[in-house]
C-alpha atoms as a printed R data frame, in Angstrom:
    type eleno elety resid chain resno      x      y       z
1   ATOM     1    CA   MET     A     1 43.122 43.115 -32.483
2   ATOM     2    CA   LEU     A     2 42.734 39.812 -30.654
3   ATOM     3    CA   GLY     A     3 39.244 39.334 -32.074
4   ATOM     4    CA   ARG     A     4 40.567 39.859 -35.559
5   ATOM     5    CA   MET     A     5 43.399 37.377 -35.031
6   ATOM     6    CA   THR     A     6 41.075 34.628 -33.783
7   ATOM     7    CA   SER     A     7 38.276 35.168 -36.285
8   ATOM     8    CA   LYS     A     8 37.875 32.176 -38.609
9   ATOM     9    CA   ASP     A     9 36.051 31.748 -41.873
10  ATOM    10    CA   PRO     A    10 33.004 29.543 -41.097
11  ATOM    11    CA   ARG     A    11 33.744 27.533 -44.233
12  ATOM    12    CA   ALA     A    12 37.081 26.330 -42.859
13  ATOM    13    CA   SER     A    13 35.745 23.410 -40.832
14  ATOM    14    CA   PRO     A    14 33.416 22.060 -43.554
15  ATOM    15    CA   LEU     A    15 36.221 22.393 -46.091
16  ATOM    16    CA   ALA     A    16 38.587 20.474 -43.829
17  ATOM    17    CA   ARG     A    17 36.001 17.707 -43.395
18  ATOM    18    CA   LEU     A    18 35.482 17.504 -47.160
19  ATOM    19    CA   ALA     A    19 39.228 17.296 -47.772
20  ATOM    20    CA   GLY     A    20 39.460 14.574 -45.144
21  ATOM    21    CA   LEU     A    21 36.868 12.491 -46.988
22  ATOM    22    CA   VAL     A    22 38.934 12.526 -50.167
23  ATOM    23    CA   ALA     A    23 42.286 12.152 -48.375
24  ATOM    24    CA   ASP     A    24 42.150  8.363 -48.212
25  ATOM    25    CA   GLU     A    25 43.393  6.099 -50.998
26  ATOM    26    CA   THR     A    26 40.482  3.654 -50.787
27  ATOM    27    CA   ARG     A    27 37.848  6.392 -50.815
28  ATOM    28    CA   ALA     A    28 39.670  8.178 -53.640
29  ATOM    29    CA   ALA     A    29 39.694  4.944 -55.670
30  ATOM    30    CA   CYS     A    30 35.933  4.615 -55.173
31  ATOM    31    CA   LEU     A    31 35.267  8.197 -56.231
32  ATOM    32    CA   LEU     A    32 37.382  7.811 -59.369
33  ATOM    33    CA   ALA     A    33 35.650  4.548 -60.307
34  ATOM    34    CA   LEU     A    34 32.240  6.161 -59.891
35  ATOM    35    CA   LEU     A    35 33.153  8.844 -62.431
36  ATOM    36    CA   ASP     A    36 31.749  6.407 -64.993
37  ATOM    37    CA   GLY     A    37 28.340  7.777 -63.964
38  ATOM    38    CA   ARG     A    38 26.928  4.366 -63.085
39  ATOM    39    CA   ALA     A    39 25.845  2.863 -59.785
40  ATOM    40    CA   TRP     A    40 28.200  0.242 -58.333
41  ATOM    41    CA   THR     A    41 27.493 -2.342 -55.682
42  ATOM    42    CA   ALA     A    42 29.557 -2.270 -52.517
43  ATOM    43    CA   GLY     A    43 31.033 -5.632 -53.507
44  ATOM    44    CA   GLU     A    44 32.152 -4.350 -56.910
45  ATOM    45    CA   LEU     A    45 33.841 -1.346 -55.341
46  ATOM    46    CA   ALA     A    46 35.516 -3.522 -52.697
47  ATOM    47    CA   ARG     A    47 37.061 -5.710 -55.400
48  ATOM    48    CA   HIS     A    48 38.049 -2.656 -57.416
49  ATOM    49    CA   ALA     A    49 39.750 -1.015 -54.419
50  ATOM    50    CA   GLY     A    50 41.304 -4.281 -53.241
51  ATOM    51    CA   VAL     A    51 39.885 -4.178 -49.714
52  ATOM    52    CA   ALA     A    52 37.550 -6.337 -47.651
53  ATOM    53    CA   ALA     A    53 33.816 -5.716 -47.991
54  ATOM    54    CA   SER     A    54 33.551 -4.747 -44.323
55  ATOM    55    CA   THR     A    55 36.328 -2.183 -44.709
56  ATOM    56    CA   LEU     A    56 34.770 -0.757 -47.861
57  ATOM    57    CA   SER     A    57 31.375 -0.453 -46.139
58  ATOM    58    CA   GLU     A    58 32.885  1.841 -43.503
59  ATOM    59    CA   HIS     A    59 34.367  4.056 -46.207
60  ATOM    60    CA   LEU     A    60 31.065  4.221 -48.077
61  ATOM    61    CA   ASP     A    61 29.257  5.217 -44.891
62  ATOM    62    CA   LYS     A    62 31.597  8.198 -44.540
63  ATOM    63    CA   LEU     A    63 31.220  9.248 -48.168
64  ATOM    64    CA   VAL     A    64 27.428  9.020 -48.013
65  ATOM    65    CA   ALA     A    65 27.282 10.918 -44.707
66  ATOM    66    CA   GLY     A    66 29.573 13.571 -46.196
67  ATOM    67    CA   GLY     A    67 27.262 14.104 -49.150
68  ATOM    68    CA   LEU     A    68 29.661 12.846 -51.817
69  ATOM    69    CA   LEU     A    69 27.746  9.646 -52.578
70  ATOM    70    CA   ALA     A    70 24.090  8.710 -52.859
71  ATOM    71    CA   GLU     A    71 22.995  5.180 -52.029
72  ATOM    72    CA   GLU     A    72 20.128  2.893 -52.886
73  ATOM    73    CA   ARG     A    73 19.359 -0.592 -51.577
74  ATOM    74    CA   GLN     A    74 17.772 -3.326 -53.665
75  ATOM    75    CA   GLY     A    75 17.321 -6.509 -51.736
76  ATOM    76    CA   ARG     A    76 20.634 -7.420 -50.171
77  ATOM    77    CA   HIS     A    77 22.608 -5.241 -52.549
78  ATOM    78    CA   ARG     A    78 23.786 -1.738 -51.722
79  ATOM    79    CA   TYR     A    79 24.301  0.505 -54.728
80  ATOM    80    CA   VAL     A    80 26.174  3.806 -54.603
81  ATOM    81    CA   ARG     A    81 26.811  6.548 -57.133
82  ATOM    82    CA   LEU     A    82 28.256 10.054 -57.069
83  ATOM    83    CA   ALA     A    83 25.748 12.396 -55.441
84  ATOM    84    CA   ASP     A    84 25.542 14.780 -58.398
85  ATOM    85    CA   ALA     A    85 27.429 16.469 -61.222
86  ATOM    86    CA   ARG     A    86 29.097 18.916 -58.823
87  ATOM    87    CA   VAL     A    87 30.796 16.047 -56.998
88  ATOM    88    CA   ALA     A    88 31.927 14.587 -60.327
89  ATOM    89    CA   GLN     A    89 33.406 17.951 -61.292
90  ATOM    90    CA   LEU     A    90 35.218 18.178 -57.950
91  ATOM    91    CA   VAL     A    91 36.761 14.710 -58.342
92  ATOM    92    CA   GLU     A    92 37.769 15.285 -61.965
93  ATOM    93    CA   ASP     A    93 39.295 18.680 -61.152
94  ATOM    94    CA   LEU     A    94 41.305 17.184 -58.301
95  ATOM    95    CA   ALA     A    95 42.444 14.300 -60.506
96  ATOM    96    CA   ALA     A    96 43.697 16.815 -63.072
97  ATOM    97    CA   GLN     A    97 46.130 18.139 -60.444
98  ATOM    98    CA   VAL     A    98 47.686 14.758 -59.663
99  ATOM    99    CA   ALA     A    99 50.257 14.840 -62.461
100 ATOM   100    CA   PRO     A   100 51.269 18.515 -62.891
101 ATOM   101    CA   GLY     A   101 52.698 19.437 -66.251
102 ATOM   102    CA   GLY     A   102 51.233 16.362 -67.906
103 ATOM   103    CA   ALA     A   103 53.577 13.895 -66.183
104 ATOM   104    CA   ALA     A   104 52.213 10.381 -66.557
105 ATOM   105    CA   VAL     A   105 51.786  7.848 -63.795
106 ATOM   106    CA   ARG     A   106 53.838  4.801 -64.802
107 ATOM   107    CA   PRO     A   107 51.698  1.645 -65.204
108 ATOM   108    CA   ARG     A   108 52.712 -1.343 -63.101
109 ATOM   109    CA   ASN     A   109 51.976 -3.982 -65.748
110 ATOM   110    CA   LEU     A   110 50.749 -4.534 -69.311
111 ATOM   111    CA   ARG     A   111 47.105 -4.674 -68.237
112 ATOM   112    CA   GLU     A   112 47.355 -1.253 -66.575
113 ATOM   113    CA   SER     A   113 49.211  0.100 -69.607
114 ATOM   114    CA   ASN     A   114 46.489 -1.078 -72.009
115 ATOM   115    CA   ALA     A   115 43.721  0.220 -69.743
116 ATOM   116    CA   GLY     A   116 45.471  3.578 -69.416
117 ATOM   117    CA   SER     A   117 45.854  3.885 -73.182
118 ATOM   118    CA   ALA     A   118 42.181  3.077 -73.711
119 ATOM   119    CA   MET     A   119 41.148  5.668 -71.102
120 ATOM   120    CA   ALA     A   120 43.341  8.296 -72.755
121 ATOM   121    CA   ARG     A   121 41.779  7.617 -76.172
122 ATOM   122    CA   GLY     A   122 38.192  7.933 -74.971
123 ATOM   123    CA   ARG     A   123 36.250  7.640 -71.748
124 ATOM   124    CA   THR     A   124 33.267  9.008 -69.908
125 ATOM   125    CA   CYS     A   125 33.817 11.690 -67.306
126 ATOM   126    CA   TYR     A   126 30.714 11.137 -65.166
127 ATOM   127    CA   ASP     A   127 28.152 11.880 -67.889
128 ATOM   128    CA   HIS     A   128 30.137 13.397 -70.757
129 ATOM   129    CA   LEU     A   129 32.902 12.388 -73.164
130 ATOM   130    CA   ALA     A   130 36.538 12.872 -72.213
131 ATOM   131    CA   GLY     A   131 40.013 11.889 -73.303
132 ATOM   132    CA   ARG     A   132 41.190 12.411 -76.878
133 ATOM   133    CA   LEU     A   133 37.639 11.689 -78.085
134 ATOM   134    CA   GLY     A   134 36.158 14.418 -75.894
135 ATOM   135    CA   ILE     A   135 38.762 16.942 -77.021
136 ATOM   136    CA   VAL     A   136 38.364 16.116 -80.728
137 ATOM   137    CA   VAL     A   137 34.580 16.515 -80.516
138 ATOM   138    CA   THR     A   138 34.917 19.755 -78.536
139 ATOM   139    CA   ASP     A   139 37.392 21.146 -81.071
140 ATOM   140    CA   ALA     A   140 35.109 20.196 -83.967
141 ATOM   141    CA   LEU     A   141 32.135 21.931 -82.362
142 ATOM   142    CA   THR     A   142 34.299 25.013 -81.798
143 ATOM   143    CA   SER     A   143 35.797 25.140 -85.302
144 ATOM   144    CA   ARG     A   144 32.293 24.983 -86.780
145 ATOM   145    CA   GLU     A   145 31.222 27.868 -84.517
146 ATOM   146    CA   LEU     A   146 28.718 25.689 -82.687
147 ATOM   147    CA   LEU     A   147 30.590 26.211 -79.426
148 ATOM   148    CA   ARG     A   148 32.474 29.275 -78.181
149 ATOM   149    CA   GLN     A   149 35.490 29.020 -75.912
150 ATOM   150    CA   ASP     A   150 36.805 32.571 -76.097
151 ATOM   151    CA   THR     A   151 34.461 33.929 -73.440
152 ATOM   152    CA   GLY     A   152 33.947 30.750 -71.489
153 ATOM   153    CA   PHE     A   153 32.142 27.698 -72.845
154 ATOM   154    CA   ALA     A   154 28.826 28.577 -74.488
155 ATOM   155    CA   LEU     A   155 26.738 27.072 -77.261
156 ATOM   156    CA   THR     A   156 26.008 29.480 -80.089
157 ATOM   157    CA   ASP     A   157 22.556 29.770 -81.645
158 ATOM   158    CA   ALA     A   158 23.889 27.606 -84.456
159 ATOM   159    CA   GLY     A   159 25.099 25.114 -81.872
160 ATOM   160    CA   ILE     A   160 21.687 24.850 -80.241
161 ATOM   161    CA   GLY     A   161 20.202 24.369 -83.699
162 ATOM   162    CA   TRP     A   162 22.771 21.643 -84.454
163 ATOM   163    CA   PHE     A   163 21.788 19.679 -81.362
164 ATOM   164    CA   GLU     A   164 18.102 19.947 -82.285
165 ATOM   165    CA   ALA     A   165 18.718 18.945 -85.904
166 ATOM   166    CA   THR     A   166 20.810 15.976 -84.780
167 ATOM   167    CA   GLY     A   167 18.021 14.774 -82.525
168 ATOM   168    CA   ILE     A   168 19.920 15.423 -79.305
169 ATOM   169    CA   ARG     A   169 17.518 16.895 -76.757
170 ATOM   170    CA   LEU     A   170 18.869 19.634 -74.490
171 ATOM   171    CA   ASP     A   171 17.158 20.043 -71.130
172 ATOM   172    CA   ARG     A   172 16.855 23.823 -71.023
173 ATOM   173    CA   THR     A   173 15.095 23.670 -67.628
174 ATOM   174    CA   SER     A   174 18.070 22.129 -65.817
175 ATOM   175    CA   ARG     A   175 19.897 24.194 -63.207
176 ATOM   176    CA   ARG     A   176 23.158 22.931 -64.671
177 ATOM   177    CA   PRO     A   177 24.909 25.194 -67.206
178 ATOM   178    CA   LEU     A   178 24.084 24.393 -70.803
179 ATOM   179    CA   ALA     A   179 27.788 24.179 -71.615
180 ATOM   180    CA   ARG     A   180 30.686 24.003 -69.200
181 ATOM   181    CA   ALA     A   181 34.428 23.508 -69.559
182 ATOM   182    CA   CYS     A   182 35.871 20.480 -67.752
183 ATOM   183    CA   LEU     A   183 39.661 20.154 -67.576
184 ATOM   184    CA   ASP     A   184 40.725 16.856 -69.148
185 ATOM   185    CA   TRP     A   185 43.336 15.186 -66.936
186 ATOM   186    CA   THR     A   186 45.017 13.289 -69.791
187 ATOM   187    CA   GLU     A   187 44.861 15.954 -72.508
188 ATOM   188    CA   ARG     A   188 45.360 18.912 -70.130
189 ATOM   189    CA   ARG     A   189 42.771 20.874 -72.086
190 ATOM   190    CA   PRO     A   190 39.043 21.524 -71.485
191 ATOM   191    CA   HIS     A   191 36.351 19.326 -72.981
192 ATOM   192    CA   LEU     A   192 32.606 19.932 -73.177
193 ATOM   193    CA   ALA     A   193 30.553 19.188 -70.048
194 ATOM   194    CA   GLY     A   194 27.252 20.503 -68.714
195 ATOM   195    CA   VAL     A   195 23.811 19.755 -70.153
196 ATOM   196    CA   ALA     A   196 25.108 19.684 -73.740
197 ATOM   197    CA   GLY     A   197 28.042 17.426 -72.907
198 ATOM   198    CA   ALA     A   198 25.810 14.981 -71.051
199 ATOM   199    CA   ALA     A   199 23.206 14.930 -73.837
200 ATOM   200    CA   LEU     A   200 25.851 14.335 -76.497
201 ATOM   201    CA   CYS     A   201 27.442 11.492 -74.522
202 ATOM   202    CA   ARG     A   202 24.088  9.845 -73.848
203 ATOM   203    CA   HIS     A   203 23.160 10.073 -77.526
204 ATOM   204    CA   ALA     A   204 26.545  8.683 -78.603
205 ATOM   205    CA   LEU     A   205 26.047  5.602 -76.412
206 ATOM   206    CA   ASP     A   206 22.347  5.126 -77.222
207 ATOM   207    CA   ALA     A   207 22.889  5.521 -80.971
208 ATOM   208    CA   GLY     A   208 25.843  3.131 -80.976
209 ATOM   209    CA   TRP     A   209 28.408  5.772 -81.898
210 ATOM   210    CA   CYS     A   210 30.438  4.634 -78.904
211 ATOM   211    CA   VAL     A   211 30.520  1.493 -76.772
212 ATOM   212    CA   ARG     A   212 31.968  0.924 -73.325
213 ATOM   213    CA   ILE     A   213 34.964 -1.389 -73.157
214 ATOM   214    CA   GLY     A   214 36.344 -3.265 -70.172
215 ATOM   215    CA   SER     A   215 35.331 -2.557 -66.605
216 ATOM   216    CA   GLU     A   216 36.680  0.997 -66.543
217 ATOM   217    CA   ARG     A   217 35.241  4.194 -67.997
218 ATOM   218    CA   ALA     A   218 36.867  3.653 -71.382
219 ATOM   219    CA   VAL     A   219 34.785  3.894 -74.546
220 ATOM   220    CA   LYS     A   220 35.650  3.377 -78.184
221 ATOM   221    CA   VAL     A   221 34.112  4.787 -81.322
222 ATOM   222    CA   THR     A   222 32.328  2.265 -83.550
223 ATOM   223    CA   ALA     A   223 32.177  2.257 -87.348
224 ATOM   224    CA   THR     A   224 28.703  3.790 -87.006
225 ATOM   225    CA   GLY     A   225 30.161  6.513 -84.828
226 ATOM   226    CA   GLU     A   226 32.970  7.212 -87.267
227 ATOM   227    CA   ARG     A   227 30.469  7.776 -90.059
228 ATOM   228    CA   ALA     A   228 28.187  9.930 -87.901
229 ATOM   229    CA   LEU     A   229 30.977 12.129 -86.553
230 ATOM   230    CA   SER     A   230 32.416 12.530 -90.046
231 ATOM   231    CA   GLU     A   231 29.062 13.548 -91.531
232 ATOM   232    CA   LEU     A   232 27.949 15.766 -88.633
233 ATOM   233    CA   LEU     A   233 31.220 17.363 -87.534
234 ATOM   234    CA   GLY     A   234 33.766 16.597 -90.230
235 ATOM   235    CA   ILE     A   235 35.925 14.509 -87.879
236 ATOM   236    CA   GLU     A   236 38.283 12.112 -89.652
237 ATOM   237    CA   ALA     A   237 38.355  8.537 -88.364
238 ATOM   238    CA   GLY     A   238 42.103  8.720 -87.724
239 ATOM   239    CA   ALA     A   239 41.588 11.434 -85.123
240 ATOM   240    CA   LEU     A   240 39.415  9.117 -83.035
241 ATOM   241    CA   HIS     A   241 41.956  6.371 -82.401
């Protein structure tokens, strides 16, 4: 009986350490910023988090040691990015729980309000599209039977053909799922992630369908993108803004 009472799941300690890494406002701010999928310098993250460079360096050391960030040094600059897509999914899933029931976090000023509105309209979630833009595209793929959501996210044969015909290469050798649902923290609904989501986002940026705006993850659809999404998926321009 005593042995049973004192037995502990071996995952408990690693899980506690992982939770401890995220349970700091400065480190959480860094992880959220890095959801844009790009590498940031330590100086950029320090300014973003509003802390001294020396303080930020200590936090980055912990995140790198804990496996949440990967780092690269070029000259005197230290660049960091999220370690992989699994870390991005973890951060996004946790962020989706911050405002249960869709309650919004009140912006402190007009700049935050404008940035929040832009993020809600369209943004990148690590390497795929999110916000209203991500949901609209996901819904269009589903309504055209290119994507199935009834048995979990999965591209149909027609969907795979659509990607090929559109010139969007899918890496079928990747260990990542071809299609995966990612809970959108502003829309409270799943958008397309995985290999297909990443490929579509990359193509949208490379082809000029979308452009990044500001210093956050926000993106907006261009006139070129409006025409492409209308022709390829029947999405009306009004749904993208």
